[in-house]
């Protein structure tokens, strides 16, 4: 029997609870579809700092590199707030993204009709957006640092300490992520929106030039452009009109939280981080480690379970198993199971509160 190698990074906070749920779902779906898994647990983030003094060890990175895919819970928490910036738990994520070459981050913001009432935006009936976020470039990885200057300015003051982070994008980086955006749009509703700040930033202008050069190669896709400030407004105003959004690392970080919230709960949103063909992808919920609810059973495991479904689809090519999980999640919601983040006081009869384990058991039953 085929056994896929999966590196599991449970991480911090609710990470271990939600990855446990997703691993159980993967095992079950494998049994049903006739394949197996070899799971290897790795440390990264705060738990790695506690054990090894650093957020990401070579051992973890090498285990991930040698796997078919990586499943990650979440990293970070207030316990490590005082740690110096270069050693913070979040550095583990950046190290994994860079180390595995995961330049393409897929963040679907899909509204489940059962949860439409939980959206903070009024009258949103449908929403199915795929955010394609560039993940290994831009201001996250550009030159950054501090410089002290004794230069005396025209008003007589001394310039003093300056801190800088630089937005830099090469043609290669832009081209490969834009091509991904066009490709995903072709497989969906054929609308691609490039989100940037081309009225101010030179790097954004290069994104636009390259996008307009590529567009004729994808004649079935309608390409449009939005400035990021306008996009943040239009997401609230007309969320159902977007299809694929392609954007830089920083803008994608911000817009994916916004889009996620419009769907009703960030506790529902999965993500995939992908690199060149043949490299292992990394799959994780968009929500963080939620240390305030860790250990209480309140965590919603669905984002991680849906991330496992993306893992099957995008890294293993097991589309039937992936579909099976999505269907089971929909049925679980339709049958009224709700963790606290998606439970409302005015829910109809038949909808009831459950916990992490209850939700997981309900999905397992419906697979
Ligand atoms: C995300 C997170 C990370 C990011 C942080 C934790 C480094 O916000 O994955 O969206 O900014 O990319
Ligand atoms: Mg973020």
PDB file of C-alpha atoms in Angstrom, residues 43-217:
ATOM      1  CA  UNK A  43       9.104  20.890  16.551  1.00  0.00           C
ATOM      2  CA  UNK A  44       8.973  24.471  15.339  1.00  0.00           C
ATOM      3  CA  UNK A  45       8.057  27.811  16.899  1.00  0.00           C
ATOM      4  CA  UNK A  46       7.838  28.407  20.646  1.00  0.00           C
ATOM      5  CA  UNK A  47       8.112  24.725  21.611  1.00  0.00           C
ATOM      6  CA  UNK A  48      11.354  24.549  19.617  1.00  0.00           C
ATOM      7  CA  UNK A  49      12.685  27.656  21.368  1.00  0.00           C
ATOM      8  CA  UNK A  50      11.959  25.979  24.706  1.00  0.00           C
ATOM      9  CA  UNK A  51      13.758  22.766  23.715  1.00  0.00           C
ATOM     10  CA  UNK A  52      16.606  23.959  21.489  1.00  0.00           C
ATOM     11  CA  UNK A  53      16.823  27.727  21.968  1.00  0.00           C
ATOM     12  CA  UNK A  54      15.877  28.408  18.323  1.00  0.00           C
ATOM     13  CA  UNK A  55      12.485  28.444  16.531  1.00  0.00           C
ATOM     14  CA  UNK A  56      13.518  26.211  13.618  1.00  0.00           C
ATOM     15  CA  UNK A  57      16.221  23.543  13.674  1.00  0.00           C
ATOM     16  CA  UNK A  58      17.984  22.072  10.645  1.00  0.00           C
ATOM     17  CA  UNK A  59      16.546  18.722  11.675  1.00  0.00           C
ATOM     18  CA  UNK A  60      12.975  19.986  11.328  1.00  0.00           C
ATOM     19  CA  UNK A  61      13.717  21.685   8.012  1.00  0.00           C
ATOM     20  CA  UNK A  62      15.416  18.546   6.667  1.00  0.00           C
ATOM     21  CA  UNK A  63      12.537  16.308   7.771  1.00  0.00           C
ATOM     22  CA  UNK A  64      10.140  18.647   5.954  1.00  0.00           C
ATOM     23  CA  UNK A  65      12.309  18.631   2.826  1.00  0.00           C
ATOM     24  CA  UNK A  66      12.310  14.823   2.828  1.00  0.00           C
ATOM     25  CA  UNK A  67       8.504  14.609   3.128  1.00  0.00           C
ATOM     26  CA  UNK A  68       5.740  14.616   0.532  1.00  0.00           C
ATOM     27  CA  UNK A  69       4.016  17.441   2.422  1.00  0.00           C
ATOM     28  CA  UNK A  70       4.017  19.342   5.707  1.00  0.00           C
ATOM     29  CA  UNK A  71       1.009  19.819   7.979  1.00  0.00           C
ATOM     30  CA  UNK A  72       1.385  22.705  10.420  1.00  0.00           C
ATOM     31  CA  UNK A  73      -0.831  23.808  13.323  1.00  0.00           C
ATOM     32  CA  UNK A  74       0.274  27.231  14.538  1.00  0.00           C
ATOM     33  CA  UNK A  75       3.255  28.865  16.178  1.00  0.00           C
ATOM     34  CA  UNK A  76       3.724  31.628  18.733  1.00  0.00           C
ATOM     35  CA  UNK A  77       2.168  32.961  21.907  1.00  0.00           C
ATOM     36  CA  UNK A  78       2.666  35.548  24.648  1.00  0.00           C
ATOM     37  CA  UNK A  79       5.157  33.268  26.414  1.00  0.00           C
ATOM     38  CA  UNK A  80       7.747  34.195  23.767  1.00  0.00           C
ATOM     39  CA  UNK A  81       6.885  37.909  23.449  1.00  0.00           C
ATOM     40  CA  UNK A  82      10.112  38.974  25.086  1.00  0.00           C
ATOM     41  CA  UNK A  83      12.306  36.834  22.820  1.00  0.00           C
ATOM     42  CA  UNK A  84      14.591  38.857  20.526  1.00  0.00           C
ATOM     43  CA  UNK A  85      13.138  39.425  17.003  1.00  0.00           C
ATOM     44  CA  UNK A  86      15.509  37.073  15.163  1.00  0.00           C
ATOM     45  CA  UNK A  87      14.496  34.184  17.431  1.00  0.00           C
ATOM     46  CA  UNK A  88      10.750  34.750  17.708  1.00  0.00           C
ATOM     47  CA  UNK A  89       8.452  31.766  16.999  1.00  0.00           C
ATOM     48  CA  UNK A  90       7.187  33.445  13.779  1.00  0.00           C
ATOM     49  CA  UNK A  91      10.714  33.168  12.361  1.00  0.00           C
ATOM     50  CA  UNK A  92      10.054  29.418  12.095  1.00  0.00           C
ATOM     51  CA  UNK A  93       7.326  30.085   9.548  1.00  0.00           C
ATOM     52  CA  UNK A  94       9.489  32.443   7.526  1.00  0.00           C
ATOM     53  CA  UNK A  95      12.376  29.949   7.712  1.00  0.00           C
ATOM     54  CA  UNK A  96      10.166  27.103   6.489  1.00  0.00           C
ATOM     55  CA  UNK A  97       8.744  29.216   3.656  1.00  0.00           C
ATOM     56  CA  UNK A  98      12.199  30.318   2.520  1.00  0.00           C
ATOM     57  CA  UNK A  99      13.876  26.954   3.202  1.00  0.00           C
ATOM     58  CA  UNK A 100      11.284  24.997   1.203  1.00  0.00           C
ATOM     59  CA  UNK A 101      10.973  27.692  -1.505  1.00  0.00           C
ATOM     60  CA  UNK A 102       7.224  28.105  -0.905  1.00  0.00           C
ATOM     61  CA  UNK A 103       6.600  31.198  -2.974  1.00  0.00           C
ATOM     62  CA  UNK A 104       2.904  30.687  -3.654  1.00  0.00           C
ATOM     63  CA  UNK A 105       0.420  30.940  -0.809  1.00  0.00           C
ATOM     64  CA  UNK A 106      -3.161  29.945  -1.570  1.00  0.00           C
ATOM     65  CA  UNK A 107      -5.728  31.312   0.839  1.00  0.00           C
ATOM     66  CA  UNK A 108      -9.261  30.460  -0.190  1.00  0.00           C
ATOM     67  CA  UNK A 109     -11.926  32.570   1.528  1.00  0.00           C
ATOM     68  CA  UNK A 110     -15.047  30.529   0.984  1.00  0.00           C
ATOM     69  CA  UNK A 111     -18.305  31.268   2.722  1.00  0.00           C
ATOM     70  CA  UNK A 112     -20.265  28.182   3.753  1.00  0.00           C
ATOM     71  CA  UNK A 113     -23.928  28.945   3.293  1.00  0.00           C
ATOM     72  CA  UNK A 114     -24.723  27.492   6.723  1.00  0.00           C
ATOM     73  CA  UNK A 115     -22.484  30.141   8.286  1.00  0.00           C
ATOM     74  CA  UNK A 116     -23.550  33.141   6.199  1.00  0.00           C
ATOM     75  CA  UNK A 117     -25.331  34.699   9.198  1.00  0.00           C
ATOM     76  CA  UNK A 118     -22.024  34.746  11.098  1.00  0.00           C
ATOM     77  CA  UNK A 119     -20.497  37.214   8.627  1.00  0.00           C
ATOM     78  CA  UNK A 120     -19.996  40.679  10.115  1.00  0.00           C
ATOM     79  CA  UNK A 121     -20.952  42.075   6.694  1.00  0.00           C
ATOM     80  CA  UNK A 122     -24.666  42.378   5.969  1.00  0.00           C
ATOM     81  CA  UNK A 123     -26.352  40.550   3.093  1.00  0.00           C
ATOM     82  CA  UNK A 124     -23.401  38.572   1.793  1.00  0.00           C
ATOM     83  CA  UNK A 125     -24.952  35.592   0.082  1.00  0.00           C
ATOM     84  CA  UNK A 126     -21.976  34.040  -1.612  1.00  0.00           C
ATOM     85  CA  UNK A 127     -18.275  34.538  -1.408  1.00  0.00           C
ATOM     86  CA  UNK A 128     -15.635  32.346  -2.989  1.00  0.00           C
ATOM     87  CA  UNK A 129     -12.319  34.132  -3.296  1.00  0.00           C
ATOM     88  CA  UNK A 130      -8.888  32.635  -3.784  1.00  0.00           C
ATOM     89  CA  UNK A 131      -6.103  34.882  -2.567  1.00  0.00           C
ATOM     90  CA  UNK A 132      -2.787  34.007  -4.198  1.00  0.00           C
ATOM     91  CA  UNK A 133      -0.197  35.640  -1.998  1.00  0.00           C
ATOM     92  CA  UNK A 134       3.481  35.879  -2.969  1.00  0.00           C
ATOM     93  CA  UNK A 135       5.257  34.339   0.017  1.00  0.00           C
ATOM     94  CA  UNK A 136       9.033  34.485  -0.226  1.00  0.00           C
ATOM     95  CA  UNK A 137       9.731  38.026  -1.397  1.00  0.00           C
ATOM     96  CA  UNK A 138       8.791  41.633  -0.832  1.00  0.00           C
ATOM     97  CA  UNK A 139       9.171  43.532   2.401  1.00  0.00           C
ATOM     98  CA  UNK A 140       9.251  40.339   4.478  1.00  0.00           C
ATOM     99  CA  UNK A 141      12.543  39.302   2.925  1.00  0.00           C
ATOM    100  CA  UNK A 142      13.974  42.598   1.581  1.00  0.00           C
ATOM    101  CA  UNK A 143      16.879  44.477   3.129  1.00  0.00           C
ATOM    102  CA  UNK A 144      16.061  45.547   6.644  1.00  0.00           C
ATOM    103  CA  UNK A 145      17.997  46.975   9.500  1.00  0.00           C
ATOM    104  CA  UNK A 146      18.838  50.098  11.405  1.00  0.00           C
ATOM    105  CA  UNK A 147      21.256  52.913  10.755  1.00  0.00           C
ATOM    106  CA  UNK A 148      22.400  55.668  13.038  1.00  0.00           C
ATOM    107  CA  UNK A 149      23.208  59.007  11.502  1.00  0.00           C
ATOM    108  CA  UNK A 150      24.733  62.123  12.984  1.00  0.00           C
ATOM    109  CA  UNK A 151      23.652  64.173   9.942  1.00  0.00           C
ATOM    110  CA  UNK A 152      22.293  67.557  10.966  1.00  0.00           C
ATOM    111  CA  UNK A 153      18.991  68.372   9.263  1.00  0.00           C
ATOM    112  CA  UNK A 154      17.892  71.806   8.016  1.00  0.00           C
ATOM    113  CA  UNK A 155      15.982  72.505  11.226  1.00  0.00           C
ATOM    114  CA  UNK A 156      19.136  71.864  13.213  1.00  0.00           C
ATOM    115  CA  UNK A 157      18.037  68.513  14.629  1.00  0.00           C
ATOM    116  CA  UNK A 158      20.184  65.392  14.306  1.00  0.00           C
ATOM    117  CA  UNK A 159      18.720  62.666  12.104  1.00  0.00           C
ATOM    118  CA  UNK A 160      19.532  59.894  14.581  1.00  0.00           C
ATOM    119  CA  UNK A 161      18.353  56.317  14.372  1.00  0.00           C
ATOM    120  CA  UNK A 162      16.506  55.087  11.272  1.00  0.00           C
ATOM    121  CA  UNK A 163      14.897  51.663  10.801  1.00  0.00           C
ATOM    122  CA  UNK A 164      14.123  50.317   7.332  1.00  0.00           C
ATOM    123  CA  UNK A 165      12.396  47.399   5.601  1.00  0.00           C
ATOM    124  CA  UNK A 166      12.547  47.254   1.826  1.00  0.00           C
ATOM    125  CA  UNK A 167       9.950  46.136  -0.704  1.00  0.00           C
ATOM    126  CA  UNK A 168      11.899  44.482  -3.525  1.00  0.00           C
ATOM    127  CA  UNK A 169      10.557  42.251  -6.280  1.00  0.00           C
ATOM    128  CA  UNK A 170      12.424  40.767  -9.228  1.00  0.00           C
ATOM    129  CA  UNK A 171      10.893  39.979 -12.616  1.00  0.00           C
ATOM    130  CA  UNK A 172      11.364  36.258 -11.890  1.00  0.00           C
ATOM    131  CA  UNK A 173       9.503  36.420  -8.600  1.00  0.00           C
ATOM    132  CA  UNK A 174       6.653  38.466 -10.049  1.00  0.00           C
ATOM    133  CA  UNK A 175       6.300  36.393 -13.209  1.00  0.00           C
ATOM    134  CA  UNK A 176       6.065  33.037 -11.444  1.00  0.00           C
ATOM    135  CA  UNK A 177       3.393  34.151  -8.973  1.00  0.00           C
ATOM    136  CA  UNK A 178       1.372  35.975 -11.643  1.00  0.00           C
ATOM    137  CA  UNK A 179       1.402  32.836 -13.787  1.00  0.00           C
ATOM    138  CA  UNK A 180       0.018  30.925 -10.801  1.00  0.00           C
ATOM    139  CA  UNK A 181      -2.706  33.554 -10.451  1.00  0.00           C
ATOM    140  CA  UNK A 182      -3.698  33.262 -14.112  1.00  0.00           C
ATOM    141  CA  UNK A 183      -3.669  29.469 -13.914  1.00  0.00           C
ATOM    142  CA  UNK A 184      -5.921  29.335 -10.854  1.00  0.00           C
ATOM    143  CA  UNK A 185      -8.275  31.863 -12.453  1.00  0.00           C
ATOM    144  CA  UNK A 186      -8.498  29.622 -15.534  1.00  0.00           C
ATOM    145  CA  UNK A 187      -9.633  26.758 -13.304  1.00  0.00           C
ATOM    146  CA  UNK A 188     -12.256  28.924 -11.567  1.00  0.00           C
ATOM    147  CA  UNK A 189     -14.419  31.848 -12.715  1.00  0.00           C
ATOM    148  CA  UNK A 190     -11.690  33.313 -14.957  1.00  0.00           C
ATOM    149  CA  UNK A 191     -11.355  36.652 -13.189  1.00  0.00           C
ATOM    150  CA  UNK A 192      -7.986  37.780 -11.894  1.00  0.00           C
ATOM    151  CA  UNK A 193      -7.497  40.931  -9.834  1.00  0.00           C
ATOM    152  CA  UNK A 194      -3.970  42.185  -9.280  1.00  0.00           C
ATOM    153  CA  UNK A 195      -3.883  44.149  -6.043  1.00  0.00           C
ATOM    154  CA  UNK A 196      -1.058  46.636  -5.586  1.00  0.00           C
ATOM    155  CA  UNK A 197      -0.157  50.233  -4.838  1.00  0.00           C
ATOM    156  CA  UNK A 198       0.993  51.209  -8.318  1.00  0.00           C
ATOM    157  CA  UNK A 199       0.094  54.864  -7.748  1.00  0.00           C
ATOM    158  CA  UNK A 200       2.958  55.043  -5.247  1.00  0.00           C
ATOM    159  CA  UNK A 201       5.282  52.037  -5.411  1.00  0.00           C
ATOM    160  CA  UNK A 202       7.784  51.305  -8.190  1.00  0.00           C
ATOM    161  CA  UNK A 203       7.668  47.588  -7.366  1.00  0.00           C
ATOM    162  CA  UNK A 204       3.881  47.632  -7.939  1.00  0.00           C
ATOM    163  CA  UNK A 205       4.397  49.263 -11.325  1.00  0.00           C
ATOM    164  CA  UNK A 206       6.654  46.376 -12.327  1.00  0.00           C
ATOM    165  CA  UNK A 207       3.930  43.897 -11.246  1.00  0.00           C
ATOM    166  CA  UNK A 208       1.458  45.718 -13.528  1.00  0.00           C
ATOM    167  CA  UNK A 209       3.824  45.782 -16.502  1.00  0.00           C
ATOM    168  CA  UNK A 210       4.487  42.070 -16.237  1.00  0.00           C
ATOM    169  CA  UNK A 211       0.798  41.262 -15.705  1.00  0.00           C
ATOM    170  CA  UNK A 212      -0.194  43.153 -18.844  1.00  0.00           C
ATOM    171  CA  UNK A 213       2.543  41.350 -20.823  1.00  0.00           C
ATOM    172  CA  UNK A 214       1.331  37.953 -19.601  1.00  0.00           C
ATOM    173  CA  UNK A 215      -2.383  38.638 -20.069  1.00  0.00           C
ATOM    174  CA  UNK A 216      -2.548  37.823 -23.840  1.00  0.00           C
ATOM    175  CA  UNK A 217      -1.312  34.290 -23.050  1.00  0.00           C
TER     176      UNK A 217
END
